[in-house]
Structure formats: structure tokens, C-alpha cells
mmCIF file of C-alpha atoms in Angstrom:
data_model
loop_
_atom_site.group_PDB
_atom_site.id
_atom_site.type_symbol
_atom_site.label_atom_id
_atom_site.label_comp_id
_atom_site.label_asym_id
_atom_site.label_seq_id
_atom_site.Cartn_x
_atom_site.Cartn_y
_atom_site.Cartn_z
ATOM 1 C CA MET I 48 15.028 6.560 37.412
ATOM 2 C CA GLU I 49 16.347 3.793 35.073
ATOM 3 C CA ILE I 50 18.314 2.231 37.818
ATOM 4 C CA LEU I 51 16.280 1.553 41.190
ATOM 5 C CA THR I 52 18.128 1.085 44.195
ATOM 6 C CA GLN I 53 16.664 -0.038 47.682
ATOM 7 C CA ILE I 54 17.911 -1.467 51.131
ATOM 8 C CA ASN I 55 15.798 -3.491 52.854
ATOM 9 C CA ASP I 56 16.460 -5.872 55.749
ATOM 10 C CA GLY I 57 20.111 -6.079 54.710
ATOM 11 C CA ILE I 58 19.640 -6.385 51.017
ATOM 12 C CA LEU I 59 20.579 -3.670 48.514
ATOM 13 C CA THR I 60 18.503 -4.009 45.490
ATOM 14 C CA ILE I 61 19.480 -2.805 42.112
ATOM 15 C CA ASN I 62 16.777 -3.169 39.604
ATOM 16 C CA PHE I 63 17.165 -2.292 35.819
ATOM 17 C CA ASN I 64 14.053 -0.083 35.159
ATOM 18 C CA ARG I 65 14.013 1.054 31.595
ATOM 19 C CA PRO I 66 11.460 -1.362 29.979
ATOM 20 C CA GLU I 67 10.308 0.658 27.289
ATOM 21 C CA LYS I 68 14.271 0.446 25.889
ATOM 22 C CA LYS I 69 14.212 -2.952 26.943
ATOM 23 C CA ASN I 70 16.569 -2.266 30.066
ATOM 24 C CA ALA I 71 19.283 -0.942 27.273
ATOM 25 C CA ILE I 72 22.163 0.354 29.849
ATOM 26 C CA THR I 73 23.446 3.781 29.403
ATOM 27 C CA PHE I 74 26.807 5.329 30.661
ATOM 28 C CA GLY I 75 24.503 7.172 33.424
ATOM 29 C CA MET I 76 23.119 3.603 34.442
ATOM 30 C CA TYR I 77 26.416 2.165 34.581
ATOM 31 C CA GLN I 78 27.633 4.932 36.868
ATOM 32 C CA ALA I 79 24.383 4.484 39.182
ATOM 33 C CA MET I 80 25.190 0.968 39.288
ATOM 34 C CA ALA I 81 28.605 1.552 40.149
ATOM 35 C CA ASP I 82 28.359 3.980 42.806
ATOM 36 C CA ALA I 83 25.469 1.793 44.398
ATOM 37 C CA LEU I 84 27.922 -1.460 44.286
ATOM 38 C CA ASN I 85 31.056 0.826 45.960
ATOM 39 C CA ALA I 86 28.660 2.403 48.691
ATOM 40 C CA SER I 87 27.835 -1.015 49.582
ATOM 41 C CA ASN I 88 31.182 -2.177 50.640
ATOM 42 C CA ASP I 89 31.115 0.204 53.632
ATOM 43 C CA ASP I 90 27.625 0.482 54.259
ATOM 44 C CA LYS I 91 26.916 -1.404 57.369
ATOM 45 C CA ASN I 92 23.201 -1.637 56.655
ATOM 46 C CA VAL I 93 23.929 -3.983 53.487
ATOM 47 C CA SER I 94 25.127 -7.511 53.727
ATOM 48 C CA VAL I 95 24.091 -8.870 50.443
ATOM 49 C CA VAL I 96 23.330 -7.052 47.049
ATOM 50 C CA VAL I 97 20.499 -8.289 44.399
ATOM 51 C CA ILE I 98 20.715 -7.058 40.802
ATOM 52 C CA THR I 99 17.672 -7.888 38.771
ATOM 53 C CA GLY I 100 15.446 -6.467 35.884
ATOM 54 C CA LYS I 101 11.869 -6.929 34.861
ATOM 55 C CA PRO I 102 9.649 -10.316 34.402
ATOM 56 C CA GLU I 103 9.956 -9.601 30.577
ATOM 57 C CA ILE I 104 13.847 -8.600 30.132
ATOM 58 C CA PHE I 105 16.948 -8.527 32.406
ATOM 59 C CA THR I 106 18.855 -6.335 30.111
ATOM 60 C CA ALA I 107 19.421 -5.908 26.522
ATOM 61 C CA GLY I 108 22.899 -5.053 27.040
ATOM 62 C CA ASN I 109 24.375 -1.406 25.841
ATOM 63 C CA ASP I 110 22.149 1.282 24.538
ATOM 64 C CA LEU I 111 23.976 1.290 21.360
ATOM 65 C CA GLU I 112 23.082 4.846 20.422
ATOM 66 C CA ASP I 113 24.401 6.105 23.834
ATOM 67 C CA PHE I 114 27.203 3.619 23.758
ATOM 68 C CA MET I 115 28.539 4.964 20.317
ATOM 69 C CA LYS I 116 28.231 8.497 21.467
ATOM 70 C CA ASN I 117 30.740 8.119 23.847
ATOM 71 C CA ALA I 118 32.624 5.560 22.122
ATOM 72 C CA ALA I 119 35.835 7.778 22.203
ATOM 73 C CA SER I 120 35.986 7.364 25.862
ATOM 74 C CA LEU I 121 36.530 3.642 25.551
ATOM 75 C CA ALA I 122 39.647 4.064 23.790
ATOM 76 C CA SER I 123 41.028 6.631 26.315
ATOM 77 C CA SER I 124 42.989 6.177 29.377
ATOM 78 C CA ASP I 125 39.757 7.332 31.505
ATOM 79 C CA MET I 126 37.768 5.326 33.534
ATOM 80 C CA PRO I 127 34.137 5.386 31.705
ATOM 81 C CA PRO I 128 31.248 4.445 33.753
ATOM 82 C CA VAL I 129 30.932 1.056 32.005
ATOM 83 C CA TYR I 130 34.435 0.237 33.152
ATOM 84 C CA GLN I 131 33.518 1.781 36.455
ATOM 85 C CA PHE I 132 30.868 -0.740 36.892
ATOM 86 C CA MET I 133 32.998 -3.628 35.917
ATOM 87 C CA HIS I 134 35.634 -2.908 38.558
ATOM 88 C CA ALA I 135 33.068 -2.257 41.038
ATOM 89 C CA LEU I 136 31.074 -5.856 40.784
ATOM 90 C CA ASN I 137 34.738 -7.378 40.474
ATOM 91 C CA ASP I 138 35.597 -5.738 43.880
ATOM 92 C CA ALA I 139 32.497 -6.040 45.601
ATOM 93 C CA GLN I 140 33.070 -7.415 49.115
ATOM 94 C CA LYS I 141 29.759 -8.304 49.904
ATOM 95 C CA PRO I 142 27.931 -11.527 48.135
ATOM 96 C CA VAL I 143 25.918 -10.535 45.267
ATOM 97 C CA ILE I 144 23.083 -12.343 43.819
ATOM 98 C CA ALA I 145 21.366 -11.989 40.039
ATOM 99 C CA ALA I 146 17.908 -12.626 39.499
ATOM 100 C CA VAL I 147 17.613 -13.200 35.863
ATOM 101 C CA SER I 148 14.222 -12.958 33.580
ATOM 102 C CA GLY I 149 13.855 -12.583 30.015
ATOM 103 C CA ASN I 150 16.659 -11.761 27.704
ATOM 104 C CA ALA I 151 20.556 -10.948 29.204
ATOM 105 C CA VAL I 152 22.481 -9.748 26.195
ATOM 106 C CA GLY I 153 26.008 -8.807 26.260
ATOM 107 C CA ILE I 154 26.999 -7.325 29.444
ATOM 108 C CA GLY I 155 23.497 -8.654 30.956
ATOM 109 C CA THR I 156 25.467 -12.166 30.719
ATOM 110 C CA THR I 157 28.935 -11.141 31.135
ATOM 111 C CA LEU I 158 27.901 -9.575 34.592
ATOM 112 C CA LEU I 159 26.759 -12.912 35.771
ATOM 113 C CA MET I 160 29.975 -14.282 35.851
ATOM 114 C CA HIS I 161 30.957 -11.791 38.523
ATOM 115 C CA CYS I 162 27.991 -12.527 40.988
ATOM 116 C CA ASP I 163 28.300 -15.169 43.828
ATOM 117 C CA LEU I 164 24.610 -16.726 42.985
ATOM 118 C CA VAL I 165 22.614 -16.627 40.032
ATOM 119 C CA TYR I 166 19.175 -17.627 39.644
ATOM 120 C CA ALA I 167 17.283 -17.499 36.206
ATOM 121 C CA ALA I 168 13.404 -17.866 35.347
ATOM 122 C CA ASP I 169 12.713 -20.201 32.899
ATOM 123 C CA ASN I 170 11.935 -17.931 30.154
ATOM 124 C CA ALA I 171 15.913 -16.246 30.478
ATOM 125 C CA LYS I 172 17.746 -16.289 27.443
ATOM 126 C CA PHE I 173 21.265 -15.543 27.289
ATOM 127 C CA SER I 174 23.645 -14.053 24.309
ATOM 128 C CA MET I 175 27.232 -12.588 23.985
ATOM 129 C CA PRO I 176 27.042 -11.348 20.330
ATOM 130 C CA PHE I 177 30.092 -9.752 20.238
ATOM 131 C CA THR I 178 31.781 -11.201 17.093
ATOM 132 C CA GLN I 179 28.305 -10.666 15.475
ATOM 133 C CA LEU I 180 29.000 -6.704 16.073
ATOM 134 C CA GLY I 181 32.781 -6.612 15.050
ATOM 135 C CA LEU I 182 33.863 -6.769 18.380
ATOM 136 C CA CYS I 183 35.726 -9.038 20.978
ATOM 137 C CA PRO I 184 34.721 -10.381 24.590
ATOM 138 C CA GLU I 185 34.102 -8.230 27.496
ATOM 139 C CA PHE I 186 34.368 -8.152 31.689
ATOM 140 C CA ALA I 187 36.837 -10.700 31.308
ATOM 141 C CA SER I 188 34.549 -13.305 29.653
ATOM 142 C CA SER I 189 37.406 -14.909 27.616
ATOM 143 C CA MET I 190 38.873 -15.774 30.511
ATOM 144 C CA VAL I 191 36.128 -16.376 33.230
ATOM 145 C CA LEU I 192 33.639 -18.356 31.043
ATOM 146 C CA PRO I 193 36.318 -21.031 29.967
ATOM 147 C CA GLN I 194 36.717 -21.500 33.765
ATOM 148 C CA ILE I 195 33.006 -21.998 34.266
ATOM 149 C CA ALA I 196 32.023 -23.681 31.354
ATOM 150 C CA GLY I 197 35.047 -25.436 29.834
ATOM 151 C CA TYR I 198 36.647 -24.289 26.756
ATOM 152 C CA GLN I 199 34.731 -25.704 24.274
ATOM 153 C CA ARG I 200 31.091 -24.766 25.405
ATOM 154 C CA ALA I 201 32.979 -21.289 26.135
ATOM 155 C CA ALA I 202 34.346 -21.219 22.593
ATOM 156 C CA GLU I 203 30.716 -22.192 20.988
ATOM 157 C CA LYS I 204 29.150 -19.337 22.532
ATOM 158 C CA LEU I 205 32.084 -16.486 22.172
ATOM 159 C CA LEU I 206 32.785 -17.329 18.876
ATOM 160 C CA LEU I 207 29.121 -17.689 17.344
ATOM 161 C CA GLY I 208 27.641 -15.348 19.561
ATOM 162 C CA GLU I 209 24.464 -17.300 19.787
ATOM 163 C CA ALA I 210 21.493 -17.204 22.360
ATOM 164 C CA PHE I 211 21.468 -20.181 24.674
ATOM 165 C CA SER I 212 18.722 -21.272 27.193
ATOM 166 C CA ALA I 213 18.453 -21.055 30.866
ATOM 167 C CA GLN I 214 18.459 -24.823 31.081
ATOM 168 C CA GLU I 215 21.747 -24.822 28.812
ATOM 169 C CA ALA I 216 23.165 -22.046 31.444
ATOM 170 C CA HIS I 217 22.367 -24.134 34.366
ATOM 171 C CA GLU I 218 24.202 -27.270 32.521
ATOM 172 C CA MET I 219 27.217 -24.935 31.915
ATOM 173 C CA GLY I 220 27.413 -23.914 35.702
ATOM 174 C CA LEU I 221 26.249 -20.306 34.988
ATOM 175 C CA VAL I 222 23.393 -20.231 36.698
ATOM 176 C CA ASN I 223 22.594 -21.713 40.035
ATOM 177 C CA LYS I 224 18.986 -23.045 39.497
ATOM 178 C CA VAL I 225 16.247 -22.390 37.066
ATOM 179 C CA LEU I 226 12.882 -21.515 38.445
ATOM 180 C CA PRO I 227 9.213 -20.941 37.176
ATOM 181 C CA LEU I 228 9.121 -17.075 36.246
ATOM 182 C CA GLU I 229 6.575 -16.169 39.260
ATOM 183 C CA GLU I 230 9.016 -17.708 41.888
ATOM 184 C CA LEU I 231 12.278 -16.269 40.780
ATOM 185 C CA LEU I 232 12.424 -12.803 42.723
ATOM 186 C CA PRO I 233 10.866 -14.438 45.765
ATOM 187 C CA TYR I 234 13.645 -17.168 45.877
ATOM 188 C CA ALA I 235 16.485 -15.204 45.187
ATOM 189 C CA GLU I 236 15.305 -12.809 47.899
ATOM 190 C CA LYS I 237 14.892 -15.570 50.308
ATOM 191 C CA GLN I 238 18.657 -16.937 49.625
ATOM 192 C CA ALA I 239 19.607 -13.240 50.250
ATOM 193 C CA ALA I 240 17.635 -12.958 53.505
ATOM 194 C CA LYS I 241 19.506 -16.292 54.784
ATOM 195 C CA ILE I 242 22.970 -14.907 53.950
ATOM 196 C CA ALA I 243 21.809 -11.048 55.493
ATOM 197 C CA ALA I 244 21.084 -13.539 58.885
ATOM 198 C CA LEU I 245 24.554 -14.743 59.015
ATOM 199 C CA PRO I 246 27.809 -13.234 60.780
ATOM 200 C CA ALA I 247 29.039 -10.429 58.152
ATOM 201 C CA LYS I 248 32.537 -11.183 58.919
ATOM 202 C CA SER I 249 32.329 -14.605 58.117
ATOM 203 C CA ILE I 250 30.600 -13.894 54.711
ATOM 204 C CA ARG I 251 32.896 -11.289 53.674
ATOM 205 C CA LEU I 252 35.776 -13.496 54.653
ATOM 206 C CA THR I 253 34.407 -16.365 53.046
ATOM 207 C CA LYS I 254 33.724 -14.717 49.819
ATOM 208 C CA SER I 255 37.531 -13.415 50.159
ATOM 209 C CA LEU I 256 39.085 -16.668 50.533
ATOM 210 C CA MET I 257 37.192 -18.265 47.666
ATOM 211 C CA LYS I 258 38.128 -15.291 45.197
ATOM 212 C CA ALA I 259 41.824 -15.485 46.340
ATOM 213 C CA ASN I 260 43.907 -13.807 43.546
ATOM 214 C CA GLN I 261 40.865 -13.939 41.018
ATOM 215 C CA PRO I 262 40.293 -10.005 41.296
ATOM 216 C CA GLN I 263 43.631 -9.063 40.196
ATOM 217 C CA ALA I 264 43.873 -11.579 37.298
ATOM 218 C CA ILE I 265 40.013 -10.357 35.967
ATOM 219 C CA ARG I 266 41.332 -6.750 36.360
ATOM 220 C CA ASP I 267 44.382 -7.996 33.984
ATOM 221 C CA LYS I 268 41.906 -9.561 31.459
ATOM 222 C CA MET I 269 39.489 -6.453 31.447
ATOM 223 C CA ASN I 270 42.498 -4.424 31.004
ATOM 224 C CA GLU I 271 43.537 -6.390 28.044
ATOM 225 C CA GLU I 272 39.914 -6.720 26.650
ATOM 226 C CA ASN I 273 39.134 -3.231 26.970
ATOM 227 C CA ALA I 274 42.196 -1.839 24.827
ATOM 228 C CA HIS I 275 41.307 -4.594 21.897
ATOM 229 C CA PHE I 276 37.388 -3.396 22.329
ATOM 230 C CA GLY I 277 38.051 0.166 22.434
ATOM 231 C CA ALA I 278 40.226 -0.006 19.217
ATOM 232 C CA MET I 279 37.829 -2.134 17.458
ATOM 233 C CA LEU I 280 34.850 0.045 17.606
ATOM 234 C CA SER I 281 36.532 2.442 14.977
ATOM 235 C CA GLN I 282 37.070 -0.699 12.585
ATOM 236 C CA PRO I 283 35.181 -0.911 9.520
ATOM 237 C CA GLU I 284 33.455 -4.568 10.658
ATOM 238 C CA ALA I 285 32.053 -2.555 14.041
ATOM 239 C CA ARG I 286 30.646 0.206 11.730
ATOM 240 C CA GLU I 287 29.016 -1.968 9.563
ATOM 241 C CA ALA I 288 27.538 -4.013 12.109
ATOM 242 C CA MET I 289 26.092 -0.929 14.043
ATOM 243 C CA MET I 290 24.881 0.593 10.853
ATOM 244 C CA ALA I 291 23.307 -2.580 9.722
ATOM 245 C CA PHE I 292 21.380 -2.818 13.272
ATOM 246 C CA PHE I 293 20.157 0.870 13.097
ATOM 247 C CA GLN I 294 19.053 -0.039 9.379
ATOM 248 C CA LYS I 295 17.492 -3.461 10.558
ATOM 249 C CA ARG I 296 19.439 -5.358 8.113
ATOM 250 C CA LYS I 297 21.706 -7.946 8.353
ATOM 251 C CA PRO I 298 25.328 -7.077 8.148
ATOM 252 C CA ASP I 299 27.898 -7.847 5.123
ATOM 253 C CA PHE I 300 30.920 -8.753 6.770
ATOM 254 C CA LYS I 301 32.506 -10.389 3.363
ATOM 255 C CA GLN I 302 33.678 -7.349 2.360
ATOM 256 C CA PHE I 303 36.309 -7.429 4.749
ATOM 257 C CA ASN I 304 37.788 -10.813 4.401
#
């Protein structure tokens, strides 16, 4: 099981469980997470959701082999599992807490922008290397990150795609709190238990009021980004980036300038 789910005392835990592949996410894993999130909306046994990975790795982002094998679906009118997951997290009616340790690459970082609380271990490292892959931002990060961090800081992270620390993520407002690794999951679970003990209707309404019209705006931005993202996958720059990745070399983009 590459995605582990369990419900305990009102807390649904969704756990990346593919450490041998650095928790790289396949379409099957996206589908499992989307299904779990969608089911939680109407499950009276679930009051709050926790998304986590392993102590050494949150997720390396998309599994590139699986991703390229299914790339055609990203440019079609279908709703592939990765987009189903994006919509499920955006539409989650109950609070979602992320507990992040190790690397959080690509969607491993952008998904955090749609969680209600984000806690990071001091070994966490974040990156959104979309431009380095000849692609563009996804999961409405081109809209949401500037809202969270301010335009200049968001531009630095999205244009350069370079990794940044848990402390910087905290300073940006992407992370609520940075903790020692051994304290991360117990703290996130303690916060989740506090929420689970509160009146469910109050929690859901409070989240809904804070989100206001944002979910629809995010859907619109996701659709815009996804159209560009799907088209860019077939462009020479992305092909060069993917080939360089598999050949373990530095890509050469100068030929396309």
C-alpha cells in the first residue's frame, strides 16, 4: 500500500508510504488520496485530516516515469487522478493538517498551500522546480503563494525553483511552526485531537467562512495552469529536462533561446 489511511479518534491520517522511491507520487497514489479526501467529507467518524510522509522524506513529487507515461491525459478534457486530488484537497470540508519532514518537492510543496495548518520538522526542505523542468506552476500556486508570501518572495521561489528551508518557509507564512523531527508528528496529532474534540459544525462553518470564495478562484486558476502545464509537457524544453533527469546530467536549455 503506497498510500496508508487510517481513522482513529476522529483523525483521518493519509500517509505517503513509498520510501524506496522517495515517496514519489503515481497516478494510483493520487487516486487513493482523492478518494480518501472525498469520502471524509461525509464521514461522521472523521473530524480532521492529517497528511504526512516518512521522517526522512515527505514526497519527491511526481513519479516522473509514471507521470510521463500518463502525460497525454493531462492535456485532455478528462479529469486525471492528479487533478482529482487537487480538487479534493481544495474542496475538503474538514480541516487538513500537514506534517512535513524531509524533502517536499513540487506538488509536495504546493499541496501545503491548500492545507489549513502546516507543521514542519527542522529537516524539512521545500522546492517547486517547475521552471527547471520546462514547465509552469500548478495547483494554483501562481495565485496562492503570492497571497501567502508576497509577490517578490513567491517570484523568487517559482521563477528560480530553488530549495528553501523549513525556517524560511515559516518566515514566509507557508508553515505554522517548525519543530524537532521527533516532536513533529506527536505535535500535529495533538493539534488534530484538539480540533476533533470541538463541535464539528462550528469547525466546518469556520473553515468555510474563512475560505469564502477562494475555492472557486483556486479552481479557475488550476484550470488555467493545467491547460498550460499539459501543453508544455510536449514542448522541447520539457523533453530536454526529463531526458536530462533520466540521464543524470544537467539540461541544456540554451538551444531553445
